[in-house]
Short mmCIF file of C-alpha atoms in Angstrom, two decimals:
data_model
loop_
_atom_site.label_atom_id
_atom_site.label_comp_id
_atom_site.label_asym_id
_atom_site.label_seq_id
_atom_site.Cartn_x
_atom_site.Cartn_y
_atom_site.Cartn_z
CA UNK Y 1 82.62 93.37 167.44
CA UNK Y 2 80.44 95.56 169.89
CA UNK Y 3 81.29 96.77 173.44
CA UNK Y 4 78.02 94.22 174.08
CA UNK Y 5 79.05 91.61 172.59
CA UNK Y 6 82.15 91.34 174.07
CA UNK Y 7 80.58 91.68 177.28
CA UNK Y 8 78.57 88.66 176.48
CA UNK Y 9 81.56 86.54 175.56
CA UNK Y 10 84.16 87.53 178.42
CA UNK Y 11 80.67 85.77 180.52
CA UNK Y 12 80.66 82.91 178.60
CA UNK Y 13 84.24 82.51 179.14
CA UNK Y 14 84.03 83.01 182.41
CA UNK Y 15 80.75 80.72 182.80
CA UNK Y 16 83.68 77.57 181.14
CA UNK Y 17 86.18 78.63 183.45
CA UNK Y 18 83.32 78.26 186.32
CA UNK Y 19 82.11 75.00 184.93
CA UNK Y 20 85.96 73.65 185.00
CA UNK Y 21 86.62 74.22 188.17
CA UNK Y 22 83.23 72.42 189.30
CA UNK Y 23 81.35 75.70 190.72
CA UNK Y 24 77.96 75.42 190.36
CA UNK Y 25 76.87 78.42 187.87
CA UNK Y 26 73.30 77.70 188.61
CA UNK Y 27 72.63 76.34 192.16
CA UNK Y 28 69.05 74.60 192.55
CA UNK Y 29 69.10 75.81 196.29
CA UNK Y 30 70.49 78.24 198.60
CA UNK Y 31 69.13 79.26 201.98
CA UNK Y 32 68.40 83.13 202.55
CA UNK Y 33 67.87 83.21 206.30
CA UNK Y 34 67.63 87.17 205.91
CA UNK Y 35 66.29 89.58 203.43
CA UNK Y 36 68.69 93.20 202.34
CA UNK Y 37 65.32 95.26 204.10
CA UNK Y 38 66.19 93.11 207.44
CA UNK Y 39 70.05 92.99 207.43
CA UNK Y 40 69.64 97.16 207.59
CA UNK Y 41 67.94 97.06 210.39
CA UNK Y 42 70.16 94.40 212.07
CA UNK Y 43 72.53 95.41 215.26
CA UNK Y 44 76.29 95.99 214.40
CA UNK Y 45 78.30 92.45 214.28
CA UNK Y 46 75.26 90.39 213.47
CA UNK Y 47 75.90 87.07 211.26
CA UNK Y 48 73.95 87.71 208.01
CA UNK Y 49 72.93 85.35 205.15
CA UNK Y 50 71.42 87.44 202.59
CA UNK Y 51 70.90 87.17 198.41
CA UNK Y 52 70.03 89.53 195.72
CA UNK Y 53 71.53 90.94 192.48
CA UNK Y 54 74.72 92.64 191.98
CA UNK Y 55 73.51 96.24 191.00
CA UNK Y 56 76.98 97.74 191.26
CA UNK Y 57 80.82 97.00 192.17
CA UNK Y 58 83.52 99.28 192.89
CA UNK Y 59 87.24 97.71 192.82
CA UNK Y 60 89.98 99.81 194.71
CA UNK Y 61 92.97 97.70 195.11
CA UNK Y 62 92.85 96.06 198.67
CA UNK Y 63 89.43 96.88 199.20
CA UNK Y 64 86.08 96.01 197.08
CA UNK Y 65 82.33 97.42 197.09
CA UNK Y 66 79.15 96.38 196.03
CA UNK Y 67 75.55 97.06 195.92
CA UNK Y 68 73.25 94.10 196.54
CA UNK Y 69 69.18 94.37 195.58
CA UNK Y 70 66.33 91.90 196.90
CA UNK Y 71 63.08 93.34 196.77
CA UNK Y 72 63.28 94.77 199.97
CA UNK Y 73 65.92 97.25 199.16
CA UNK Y 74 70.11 97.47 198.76
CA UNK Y 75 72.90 97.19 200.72
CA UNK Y 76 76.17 97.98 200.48
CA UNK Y 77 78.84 94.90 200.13
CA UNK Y 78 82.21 94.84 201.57
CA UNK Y 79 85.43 93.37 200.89
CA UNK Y 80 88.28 94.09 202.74
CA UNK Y 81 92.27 92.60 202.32
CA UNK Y 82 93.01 90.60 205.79
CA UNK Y 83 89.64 90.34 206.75
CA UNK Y 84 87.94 88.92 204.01
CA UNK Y 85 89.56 85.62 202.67
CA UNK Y 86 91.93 85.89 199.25
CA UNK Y 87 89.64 82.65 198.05
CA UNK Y 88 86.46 84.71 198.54
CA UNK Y 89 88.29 88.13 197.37
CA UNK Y 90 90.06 86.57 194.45
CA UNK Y 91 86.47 84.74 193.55
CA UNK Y 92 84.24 88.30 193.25
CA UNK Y 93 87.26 90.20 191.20
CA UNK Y 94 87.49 87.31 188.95
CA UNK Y 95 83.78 85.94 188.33
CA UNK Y 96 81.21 88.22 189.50
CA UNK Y 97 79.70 90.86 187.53
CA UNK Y 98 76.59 93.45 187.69
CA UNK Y 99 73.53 91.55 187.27
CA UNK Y 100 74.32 88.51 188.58
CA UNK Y 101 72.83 87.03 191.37
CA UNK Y 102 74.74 85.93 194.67
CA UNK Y 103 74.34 84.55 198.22
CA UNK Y 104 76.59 86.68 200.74
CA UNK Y 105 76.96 85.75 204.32
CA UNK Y 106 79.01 88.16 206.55
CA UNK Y 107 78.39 90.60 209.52
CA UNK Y 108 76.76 93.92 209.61
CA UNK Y 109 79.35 96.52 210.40
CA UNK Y 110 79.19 100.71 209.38
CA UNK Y 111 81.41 102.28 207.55
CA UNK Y 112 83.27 105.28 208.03
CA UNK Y 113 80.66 107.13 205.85
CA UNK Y 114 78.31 105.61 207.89
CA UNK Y 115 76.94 103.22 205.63
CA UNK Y 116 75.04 100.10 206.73
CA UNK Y 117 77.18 97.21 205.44
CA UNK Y 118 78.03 93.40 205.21
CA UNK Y 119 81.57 92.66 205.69
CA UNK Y 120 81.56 89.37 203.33
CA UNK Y 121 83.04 86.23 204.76
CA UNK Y 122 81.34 84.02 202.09
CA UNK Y 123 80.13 84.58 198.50
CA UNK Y 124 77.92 81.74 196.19
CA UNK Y 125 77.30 82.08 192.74
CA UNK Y 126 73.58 82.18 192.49
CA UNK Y 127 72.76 82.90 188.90
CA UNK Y 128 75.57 83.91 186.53
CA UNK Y 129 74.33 86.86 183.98
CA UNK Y 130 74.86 86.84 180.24
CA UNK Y 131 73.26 89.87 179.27
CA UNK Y 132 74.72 93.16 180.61
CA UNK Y 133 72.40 95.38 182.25
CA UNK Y 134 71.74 98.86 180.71
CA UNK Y 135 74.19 101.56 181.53
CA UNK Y 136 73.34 102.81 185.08
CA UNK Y 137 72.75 106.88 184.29
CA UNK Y 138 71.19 106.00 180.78
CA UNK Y 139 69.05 103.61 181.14
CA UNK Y 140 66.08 102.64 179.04
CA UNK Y 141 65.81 105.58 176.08
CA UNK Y 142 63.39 104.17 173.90
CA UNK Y 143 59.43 103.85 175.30
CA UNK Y 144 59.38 100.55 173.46
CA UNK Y 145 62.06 99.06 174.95
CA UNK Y 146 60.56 100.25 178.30
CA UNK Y 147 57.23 98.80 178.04
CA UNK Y 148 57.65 95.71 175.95
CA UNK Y 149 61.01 94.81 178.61
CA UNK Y 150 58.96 95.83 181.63
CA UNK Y 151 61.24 93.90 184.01
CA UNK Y 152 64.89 96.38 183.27
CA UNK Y 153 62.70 99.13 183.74
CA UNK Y 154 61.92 97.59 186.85
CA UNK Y 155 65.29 97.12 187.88
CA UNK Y 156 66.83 100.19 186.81
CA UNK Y 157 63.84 102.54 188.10
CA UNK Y 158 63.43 102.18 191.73
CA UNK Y 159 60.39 104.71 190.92
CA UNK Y 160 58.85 102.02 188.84
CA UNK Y 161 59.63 99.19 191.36
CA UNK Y 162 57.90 101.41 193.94
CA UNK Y 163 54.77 101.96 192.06
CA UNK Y 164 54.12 98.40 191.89
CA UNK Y 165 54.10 98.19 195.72
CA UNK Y 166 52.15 100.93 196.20
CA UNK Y 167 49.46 99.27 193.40
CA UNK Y 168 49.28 96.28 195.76
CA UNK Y 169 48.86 98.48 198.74
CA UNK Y 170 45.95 100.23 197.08
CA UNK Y 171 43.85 97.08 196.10
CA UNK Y 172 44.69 94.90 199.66
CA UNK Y 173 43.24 98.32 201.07
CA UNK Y 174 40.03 98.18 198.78
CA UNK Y 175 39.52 95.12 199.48
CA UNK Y 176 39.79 95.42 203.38
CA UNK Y 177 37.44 98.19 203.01
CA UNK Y 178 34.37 96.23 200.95
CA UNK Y 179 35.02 92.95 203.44
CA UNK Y 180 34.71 95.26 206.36
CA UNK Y 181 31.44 96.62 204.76
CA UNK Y 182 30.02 93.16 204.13
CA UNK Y 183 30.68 92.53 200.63
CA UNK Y 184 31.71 89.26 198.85
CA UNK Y 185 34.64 89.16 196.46
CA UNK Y 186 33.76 87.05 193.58
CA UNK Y 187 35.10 86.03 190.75
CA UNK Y 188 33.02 85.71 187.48
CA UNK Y 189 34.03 84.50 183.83
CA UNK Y 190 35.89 85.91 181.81
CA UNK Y 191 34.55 83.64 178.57
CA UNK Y 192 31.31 84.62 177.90
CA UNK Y 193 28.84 83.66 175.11
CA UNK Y 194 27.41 87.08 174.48
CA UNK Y 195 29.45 90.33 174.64
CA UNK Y 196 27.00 91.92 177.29
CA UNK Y 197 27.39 94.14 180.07
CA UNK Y 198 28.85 97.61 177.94
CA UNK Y 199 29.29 99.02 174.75
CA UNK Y 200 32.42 98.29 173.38
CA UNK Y 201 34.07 96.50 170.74
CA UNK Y 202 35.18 92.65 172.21
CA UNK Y 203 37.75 90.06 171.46
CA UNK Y 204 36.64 87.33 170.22
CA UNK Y 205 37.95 83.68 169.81
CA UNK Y 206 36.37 79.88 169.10
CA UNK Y 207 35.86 77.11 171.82
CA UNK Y 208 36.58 74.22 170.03
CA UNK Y 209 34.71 71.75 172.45
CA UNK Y 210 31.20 73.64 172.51
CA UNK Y 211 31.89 74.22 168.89
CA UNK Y 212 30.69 78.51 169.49
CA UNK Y 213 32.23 81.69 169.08
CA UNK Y 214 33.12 82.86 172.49
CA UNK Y 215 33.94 86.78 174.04
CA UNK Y 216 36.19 88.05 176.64
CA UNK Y 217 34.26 90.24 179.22
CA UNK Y 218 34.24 93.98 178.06
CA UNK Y 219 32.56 94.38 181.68
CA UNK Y 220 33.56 93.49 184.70
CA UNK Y 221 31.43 91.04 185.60
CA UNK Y 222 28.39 93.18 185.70
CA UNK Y 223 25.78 90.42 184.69
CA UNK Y 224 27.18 87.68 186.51
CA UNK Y 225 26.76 89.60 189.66
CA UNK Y 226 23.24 90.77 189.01
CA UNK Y 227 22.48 87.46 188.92
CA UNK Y 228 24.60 86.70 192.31
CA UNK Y 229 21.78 89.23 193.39
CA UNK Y 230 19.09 87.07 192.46
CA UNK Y 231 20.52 83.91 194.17
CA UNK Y 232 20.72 85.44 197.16
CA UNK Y 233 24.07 87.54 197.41
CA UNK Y 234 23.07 91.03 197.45
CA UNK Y 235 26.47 92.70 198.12
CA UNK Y 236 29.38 91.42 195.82
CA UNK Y 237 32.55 93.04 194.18
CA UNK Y 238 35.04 91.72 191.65
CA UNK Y 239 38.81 92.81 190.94
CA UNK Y 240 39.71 91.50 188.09
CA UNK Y 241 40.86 92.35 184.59
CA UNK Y 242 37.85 93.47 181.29
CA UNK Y 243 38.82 93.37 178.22
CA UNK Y 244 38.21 95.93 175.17
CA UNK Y 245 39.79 95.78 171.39
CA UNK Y 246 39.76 98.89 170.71
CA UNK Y 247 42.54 102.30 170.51
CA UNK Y 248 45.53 102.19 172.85
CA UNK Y 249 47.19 104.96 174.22
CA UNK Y 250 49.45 105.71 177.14
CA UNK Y 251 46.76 106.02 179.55
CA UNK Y 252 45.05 102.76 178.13
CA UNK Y 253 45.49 99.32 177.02
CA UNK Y 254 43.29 96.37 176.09
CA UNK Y 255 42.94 94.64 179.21
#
């Protein structure tokens, strides 16, 4: 048997022993009155009620760390003998592992590193992980693996996670910038009955209703908005996705 494998049954066991003792493994609700990226900026001694996923535990006898993720950033977790309840204490050394997902209330305190913390007075069971999460300084090694599981890259690469903000930053600033000139956003079709607007070579499928061969746009939307030009709407822009089956590379994919 496989270090993995028996990672994924000492969960399962676990995820019985849970189920016996009537904790909900999968809660339908839980009420996050403050996300990690606000808890860090909280005053010292503020009530928190935060969630995220466990990205990391430390376990040093009468005292307990952990690393908690939304997508607003981490923060440290703290468990402390006398101050945080045996129940509670007893509960994260026994059940809770890295990946899962948990609901912590507590107050913000530093530590003596100087660390931002939560000093936990509560801990739910959110969303109990199976799977083990890649190792923490290896990672994803294989570009497959990478690509076609886009969402551990994700949450092992804060890089990655960070591009995807800034990607969203870049097109709510385009955007701004045509509104503020006086352009329309539009959206056009991606189905179209002719593979027009480029040269490329197009995907191409059957709608069964219409009974004709049908393309997705290799363009975007370059006809459809000439013709917005001759109803009347002489400044328009699209963001949107075009569509070419052609070679793939790193720089380039089909849509």
């Amino acid at each position: 048997m496989g270090r993995e494998e028996q990672i994924i049954n000492e969960r399962k066991r676990k995820i019985e022993e849970l189920k016996k003792s009537d904790i909900e493994i999968y809660p339908s609700k839980f009420e996050k009155k403050n996300t990690v990226g606000s808890c860090l900026k909280s005053k010292m001694n503020t009530k928190v009620e935060t969630a995220g996923r466990l990205m990391s535990r430390r376990d040093l006898g009468k005292i307990s760390f952990g690393k908690v993720r939304d997508s607003t950033g981490d923060i440290q977790i703290v468990l402390q003998d006398e101050k945080t309840s045996k129940k509670v204490f007893d509960f994260f050394l026994k059940y809770l592992d890295i990946g899962d997902f948990i609901g912590v209330q507590g107050e913000i305190f530093k530590t003596k590193t100087g660390e931002i913390s939560i000093l936990v007075e509560k801990l739910t069971l959110l969303s109990k992980s199976i799977l083990p999460l890649p190792e923490k300084f290896h990672g994803l090694q294989d570009d497959e693996d990478r690509l076609r599981k886009r969402y551990l890259d994700i949450i092992l690469n804060p890089e990655i996670r960070e591009l995807f903000v800034k990607k969203s930053i870049f097109w709510r600033t385009i955007r701004n910038f045509m509104t503020e000139k006086g352009f329309l956003e539009v959206e056009t079709p991606a189905l179209e009955n002719t593979a027009g607007g480029a040269s490329a070579t197009p995907f191409k499928t059957h709608h069964n209703a219409l009974d004709i061969d049908v393309y997705l746009r290799i363009s975007m939307g370059e006809l459809w908005q000439k013709k917005l030009m001759v109803a009347g709407y002489d400044k328009t822009f699209e963001i949107g996705r075009q569509f070419r089956n052609e070679g793939m590379d790193m720089e380039h994919l089909q849509d």
